Coordinates of C-alpha atoms and ligand atoms in Angstrom, one line a residue:
X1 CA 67.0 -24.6 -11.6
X2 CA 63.9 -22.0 -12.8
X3 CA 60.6 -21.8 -10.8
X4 CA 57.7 -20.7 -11.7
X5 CA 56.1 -19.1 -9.2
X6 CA 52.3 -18.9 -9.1
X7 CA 50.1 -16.2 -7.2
X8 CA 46.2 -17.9 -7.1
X9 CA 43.4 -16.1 -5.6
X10 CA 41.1 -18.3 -4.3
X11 CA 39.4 -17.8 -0.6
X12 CA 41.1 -19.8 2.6
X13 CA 37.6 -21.9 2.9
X14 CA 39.1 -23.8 -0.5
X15 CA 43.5 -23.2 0.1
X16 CA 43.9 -26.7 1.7
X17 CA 41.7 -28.4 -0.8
X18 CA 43.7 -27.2 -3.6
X19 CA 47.0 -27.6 -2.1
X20 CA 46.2 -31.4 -1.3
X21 CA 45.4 -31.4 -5.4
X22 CA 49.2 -29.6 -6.2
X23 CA 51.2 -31.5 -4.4
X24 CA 49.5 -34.7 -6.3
X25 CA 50.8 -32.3 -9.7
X26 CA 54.2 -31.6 -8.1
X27 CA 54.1 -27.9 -6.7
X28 CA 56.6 -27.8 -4.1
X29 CA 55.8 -24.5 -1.8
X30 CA 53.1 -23.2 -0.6
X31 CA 52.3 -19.9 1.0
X32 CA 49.0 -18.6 2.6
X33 CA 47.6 -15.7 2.3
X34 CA 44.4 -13.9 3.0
X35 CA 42.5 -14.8 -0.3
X36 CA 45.8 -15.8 -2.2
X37 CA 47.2 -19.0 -2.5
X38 CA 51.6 -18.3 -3.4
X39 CA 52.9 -21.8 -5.0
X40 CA 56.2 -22.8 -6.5
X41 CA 57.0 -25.7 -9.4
X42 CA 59.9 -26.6 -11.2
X43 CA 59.9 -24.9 -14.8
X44 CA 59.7 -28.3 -16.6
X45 CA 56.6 -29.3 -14.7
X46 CA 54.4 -26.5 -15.7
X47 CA 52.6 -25.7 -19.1
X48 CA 49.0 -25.3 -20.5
X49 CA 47.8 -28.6 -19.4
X50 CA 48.7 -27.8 -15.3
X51 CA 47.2 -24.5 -16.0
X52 CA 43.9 -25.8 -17.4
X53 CA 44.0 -28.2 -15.2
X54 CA 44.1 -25.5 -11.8
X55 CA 41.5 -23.6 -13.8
X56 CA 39.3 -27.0 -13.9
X57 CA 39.8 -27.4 -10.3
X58 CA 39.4 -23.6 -9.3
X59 CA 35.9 -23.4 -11.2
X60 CA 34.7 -26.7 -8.8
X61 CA 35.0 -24.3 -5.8
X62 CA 33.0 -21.6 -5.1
X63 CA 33.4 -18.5 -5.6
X64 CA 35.6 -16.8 -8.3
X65 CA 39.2 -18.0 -8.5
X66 CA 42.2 -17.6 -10.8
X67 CA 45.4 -17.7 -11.2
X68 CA 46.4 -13.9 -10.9
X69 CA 49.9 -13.9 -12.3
X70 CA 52.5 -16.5 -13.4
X71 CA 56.5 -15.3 -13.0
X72 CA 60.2 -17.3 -13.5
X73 CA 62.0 -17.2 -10.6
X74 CA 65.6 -18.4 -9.9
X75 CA 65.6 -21.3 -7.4
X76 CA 68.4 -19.1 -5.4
X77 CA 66.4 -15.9 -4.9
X78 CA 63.2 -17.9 -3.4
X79 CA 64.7 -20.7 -1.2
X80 CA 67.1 -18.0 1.2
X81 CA 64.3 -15.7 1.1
X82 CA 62.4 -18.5 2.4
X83 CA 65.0 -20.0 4.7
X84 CA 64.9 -16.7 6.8
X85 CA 61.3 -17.1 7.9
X86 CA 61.7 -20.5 9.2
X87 CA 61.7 -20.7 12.7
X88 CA 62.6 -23.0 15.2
X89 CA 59.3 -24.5 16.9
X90 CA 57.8 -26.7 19.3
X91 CA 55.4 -29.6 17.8
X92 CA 54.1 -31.7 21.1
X93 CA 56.7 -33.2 22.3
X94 CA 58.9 -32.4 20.0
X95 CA 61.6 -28.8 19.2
X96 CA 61.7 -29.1 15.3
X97 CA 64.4 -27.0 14.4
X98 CA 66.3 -26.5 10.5
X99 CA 69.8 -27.3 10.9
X100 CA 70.1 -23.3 10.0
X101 CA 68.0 -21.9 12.3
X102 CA 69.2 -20.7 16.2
X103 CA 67.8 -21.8 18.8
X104 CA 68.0 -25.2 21.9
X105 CA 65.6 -28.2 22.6
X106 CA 63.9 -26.8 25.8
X107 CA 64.2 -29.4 28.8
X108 CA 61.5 -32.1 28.2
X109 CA 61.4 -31.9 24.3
X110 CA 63.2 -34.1 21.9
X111 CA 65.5 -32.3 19.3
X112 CA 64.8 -33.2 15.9
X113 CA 67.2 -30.6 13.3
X114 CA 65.3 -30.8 10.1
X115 CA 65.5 -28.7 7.1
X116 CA 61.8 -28.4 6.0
X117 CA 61.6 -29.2 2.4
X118 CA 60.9 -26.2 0.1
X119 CA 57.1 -26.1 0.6
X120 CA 54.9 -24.5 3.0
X121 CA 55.0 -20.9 4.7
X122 CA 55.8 -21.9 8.3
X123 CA 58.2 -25.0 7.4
X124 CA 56.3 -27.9 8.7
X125 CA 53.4 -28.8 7.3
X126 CA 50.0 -29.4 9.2
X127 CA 50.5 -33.4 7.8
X128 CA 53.7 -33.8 9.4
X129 CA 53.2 -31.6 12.9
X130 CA 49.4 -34.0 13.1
X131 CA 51.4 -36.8 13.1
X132 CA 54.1 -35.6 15.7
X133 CA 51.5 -34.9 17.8
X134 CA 50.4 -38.5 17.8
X135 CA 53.4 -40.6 17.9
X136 CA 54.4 -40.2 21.7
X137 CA 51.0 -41.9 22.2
X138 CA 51.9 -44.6 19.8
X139 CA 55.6 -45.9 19.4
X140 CA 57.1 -47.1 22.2
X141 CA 60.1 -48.0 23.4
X142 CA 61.6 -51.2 22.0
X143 CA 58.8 -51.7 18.9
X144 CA 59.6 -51.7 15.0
X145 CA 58.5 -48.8 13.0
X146 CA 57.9 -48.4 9.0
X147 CA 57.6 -45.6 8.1
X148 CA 56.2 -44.9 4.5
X149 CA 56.9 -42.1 2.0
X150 CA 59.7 -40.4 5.1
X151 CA 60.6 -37.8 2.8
X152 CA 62.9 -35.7 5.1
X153 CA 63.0 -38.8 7.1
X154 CA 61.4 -36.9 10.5
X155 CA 58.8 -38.9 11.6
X156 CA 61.5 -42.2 11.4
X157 CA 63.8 -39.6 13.9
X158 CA 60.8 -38.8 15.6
X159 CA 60.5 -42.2 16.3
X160 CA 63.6 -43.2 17.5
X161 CA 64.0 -40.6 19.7
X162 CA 60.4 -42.2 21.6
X163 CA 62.8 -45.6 22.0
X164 CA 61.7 -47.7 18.5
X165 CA 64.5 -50.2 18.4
X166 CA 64.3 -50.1 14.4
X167 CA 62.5 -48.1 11.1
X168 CA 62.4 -49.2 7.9
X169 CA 61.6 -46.3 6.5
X170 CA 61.3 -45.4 2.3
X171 CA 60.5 -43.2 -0.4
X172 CA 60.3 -43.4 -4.1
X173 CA 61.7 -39.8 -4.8
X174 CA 65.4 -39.8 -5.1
X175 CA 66.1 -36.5 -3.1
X176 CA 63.9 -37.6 -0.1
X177 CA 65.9 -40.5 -0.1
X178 CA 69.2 -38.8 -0.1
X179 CA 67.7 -35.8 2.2
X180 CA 66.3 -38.7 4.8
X181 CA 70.1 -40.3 4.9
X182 CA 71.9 -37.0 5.7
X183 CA 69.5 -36.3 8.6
X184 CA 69.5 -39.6 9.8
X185 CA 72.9 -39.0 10.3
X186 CA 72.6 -35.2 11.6
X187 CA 70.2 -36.8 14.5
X188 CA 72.3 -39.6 15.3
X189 CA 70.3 -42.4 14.5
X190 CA 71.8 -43.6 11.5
X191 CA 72.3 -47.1 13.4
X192 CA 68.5 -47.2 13.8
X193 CA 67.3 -46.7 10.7
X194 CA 67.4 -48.2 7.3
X195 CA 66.7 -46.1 4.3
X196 CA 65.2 -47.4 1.2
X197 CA 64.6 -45.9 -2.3
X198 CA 61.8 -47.1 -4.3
X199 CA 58.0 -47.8 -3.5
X200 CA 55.9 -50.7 -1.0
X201 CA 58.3 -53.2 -3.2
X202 CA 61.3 -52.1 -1.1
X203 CA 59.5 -53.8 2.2
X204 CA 61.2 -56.6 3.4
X205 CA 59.4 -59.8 2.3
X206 CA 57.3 -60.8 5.0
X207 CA 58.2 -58.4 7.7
X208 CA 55.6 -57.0 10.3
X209 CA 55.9 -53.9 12.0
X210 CA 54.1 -53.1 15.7
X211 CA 53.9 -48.9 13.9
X212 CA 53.3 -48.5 10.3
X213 CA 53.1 -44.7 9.5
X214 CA 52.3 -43.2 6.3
X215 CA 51.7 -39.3 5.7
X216 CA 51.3 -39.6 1.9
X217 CA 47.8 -38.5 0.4
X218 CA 45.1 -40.0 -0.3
X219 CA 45.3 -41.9 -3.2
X220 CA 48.6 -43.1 -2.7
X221 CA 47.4 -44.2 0.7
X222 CA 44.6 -46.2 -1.2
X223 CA 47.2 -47.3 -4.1
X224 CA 49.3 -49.4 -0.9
X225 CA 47.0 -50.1 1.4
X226 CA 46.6 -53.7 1.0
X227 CA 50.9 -53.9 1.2
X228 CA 50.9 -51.4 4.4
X229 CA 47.8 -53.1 5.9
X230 CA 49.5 -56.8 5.8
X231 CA 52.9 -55.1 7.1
X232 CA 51.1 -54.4 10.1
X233 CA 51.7 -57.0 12.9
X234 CA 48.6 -58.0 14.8
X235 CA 48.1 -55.7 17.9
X236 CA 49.9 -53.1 15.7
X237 CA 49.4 -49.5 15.0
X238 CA 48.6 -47.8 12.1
X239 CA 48.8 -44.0 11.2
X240 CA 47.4 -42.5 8.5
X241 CA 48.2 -38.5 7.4
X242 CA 48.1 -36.6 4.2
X243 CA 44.1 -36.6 4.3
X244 CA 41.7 -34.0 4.3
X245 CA 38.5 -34.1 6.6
X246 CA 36.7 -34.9 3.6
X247 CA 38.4 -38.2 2.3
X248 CA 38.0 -39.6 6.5
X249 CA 34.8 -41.8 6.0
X250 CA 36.0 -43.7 3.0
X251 CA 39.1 -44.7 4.5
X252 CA 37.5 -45.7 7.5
X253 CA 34.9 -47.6 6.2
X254 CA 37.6 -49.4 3.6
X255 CA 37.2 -53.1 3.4
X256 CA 41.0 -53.5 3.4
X257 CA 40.6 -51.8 7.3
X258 CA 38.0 -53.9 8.5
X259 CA 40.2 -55.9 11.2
X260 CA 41.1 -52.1 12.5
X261 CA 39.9 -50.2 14.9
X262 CA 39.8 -46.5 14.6
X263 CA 42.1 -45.3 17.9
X264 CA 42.0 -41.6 17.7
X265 CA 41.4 -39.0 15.0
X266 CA 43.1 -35.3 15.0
X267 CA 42.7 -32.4 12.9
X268 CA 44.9 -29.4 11.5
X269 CA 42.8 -26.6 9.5
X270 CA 41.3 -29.2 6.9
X271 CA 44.1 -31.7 7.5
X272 CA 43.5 -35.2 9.4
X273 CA 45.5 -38.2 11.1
X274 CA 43.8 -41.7 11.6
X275 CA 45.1 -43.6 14.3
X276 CA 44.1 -47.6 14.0
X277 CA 44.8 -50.5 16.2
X278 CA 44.8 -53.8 14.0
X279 CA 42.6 -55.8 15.9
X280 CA 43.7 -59.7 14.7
Ligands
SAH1 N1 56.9 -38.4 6.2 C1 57.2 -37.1 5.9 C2 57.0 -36.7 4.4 C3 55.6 -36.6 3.9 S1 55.5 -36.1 2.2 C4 56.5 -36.1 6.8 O1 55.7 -36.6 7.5 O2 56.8 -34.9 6.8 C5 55.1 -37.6 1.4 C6 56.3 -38.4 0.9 O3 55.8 -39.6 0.2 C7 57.1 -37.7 -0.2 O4 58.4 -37.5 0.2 C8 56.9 -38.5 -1.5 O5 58.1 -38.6 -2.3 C9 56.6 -39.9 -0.9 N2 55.9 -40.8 -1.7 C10 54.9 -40.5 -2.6 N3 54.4 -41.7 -3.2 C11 55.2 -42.7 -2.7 C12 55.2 -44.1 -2.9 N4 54.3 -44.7 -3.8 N5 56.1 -44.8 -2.2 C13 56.9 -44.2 -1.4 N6 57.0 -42.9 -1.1 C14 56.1 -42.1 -1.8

């Protein structure tokens, strides 16, 4: 598969913004430099309307930015590249390592061997480590966890290996789907959790969870609240990643939350998790 791989300037103060807008377009890597935003997207993907479309949202920022050069890369060349700088690392509670990478669990931490997806400098992006940072204070042992849009299916391992009993977990891309089985299986909790392909139409009928998680972005979040929300059993959690600092007021003050209670808040950079309690 060809790449094209993108170099934008554009200052840090706007980098997470813009990401949070090219994932939304498909871009699958991201790398962080001072003034310079590196970003990957399949060849088929790209044409005049994405560029306009990153030269509409560049002019919204301040300052000057642009995209300084466009080039075709081979997948191949890129990803082992890439795969090098990964490193095993330590996210709370948990030693996230890629199934490549050396490295043990030290004592205390929970192992979780995940192959970060092709996207983001360090391997784990600030979404997923905000949310691994919360879990420990929010499944626990013996609950039911959903877990919504798992792409590489870690925060459904995550959550086994705090004690959940069960995850339904799902996502609507096929390769997250496939990539979420195999590492289920790596971590040895295929017998825990249930992988389903497609969108909030794959949730069991009338099922309620005690932890719904969901690190999407924002206006998917919006699109399934309502379905997520009613998943949620009364007493139950609900976790909320994918958002920027920015979007935090609206979603707490959104009519479908009003019977939840905001538990705790965290932040990455410009990135936030929303921790609710559903009240009745
Ligand atoms: N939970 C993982 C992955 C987050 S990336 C983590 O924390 O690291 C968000 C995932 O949501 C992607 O894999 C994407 O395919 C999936 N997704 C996007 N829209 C969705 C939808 N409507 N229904 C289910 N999954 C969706």
């Amino acid at each position: 598969m060809k790449y094209i791989k993108l170099v934008i300037s554009v200052s840090e103060d706007y980098q997470d913004a813009l990401i949070a807008e090219l994932l939304e377009m498909e871009f699958d890597a991201f790398e962080q430099q001072d003034g310079k935003l590196i970003t990957y997207i399949t060849k088929e993907r790209f044409n005049d309307v994405s560029r306009e479309q990153i030269g509409r949202l560049l002019a919204a920022y301040p300052g000057d930015g642009y995209i300084q050069s466009e080039e075709v890369v081979a997948d191949q060349n890129w990803n082992e590249q890439w795969e090098q700088t990964i490193k095993a690392q330590q996210i709370g509670q948990f030693y996230v390592k890629p199934t490549w990478a050396p490295g043990t669990a030290p004592e205390g931490t929970h192992l979780l061997e995940i192959d970060p997806k092709m996207a983001f400098g360090t391997g784990y992006h600030e979404t997923t480590r905000l949310m691994l940072k919360l879990l420990p204070d929010i499944v626990t042992p013996a609950t039911s966890v959903m877990d919504a849009g798992t792409g590489t299916g870690v925060l459904a391992i995550a959550a086994v290996k705090l004690g959940a009993d069960h995850v339904f977990a799902f996502d609507i891309d096929d390769w997250s789907f496939r990539n979420a089985q195999e590492n289920v299986i790596i971590n040895e909790v295929d017998n825990r959790v249930e992988i389903a392909q497609g969108s909030t139409e794959v949730i069991p009928g009338n099922k309620e969870f005690d932890v719904v998680l969901a690190n999407i972005n924002r206006n998917t979040i919006l699109e399934l609240l309502s379905k997520l929300v009613s998943h949620t059993a009364p007493g139950g959690m609900f976790v909320l990643s994918g958002l920027l600092i920015s979007d935090k007021e609206d979603i707490i003050q959104h009519q479908e939350l009003k019977d939840f209670t905001l538990i705790q808040s965290i932040r990455e950079n410009e990135w936030v998790a929303l921790h609710f309690k559903k009240t009745n």
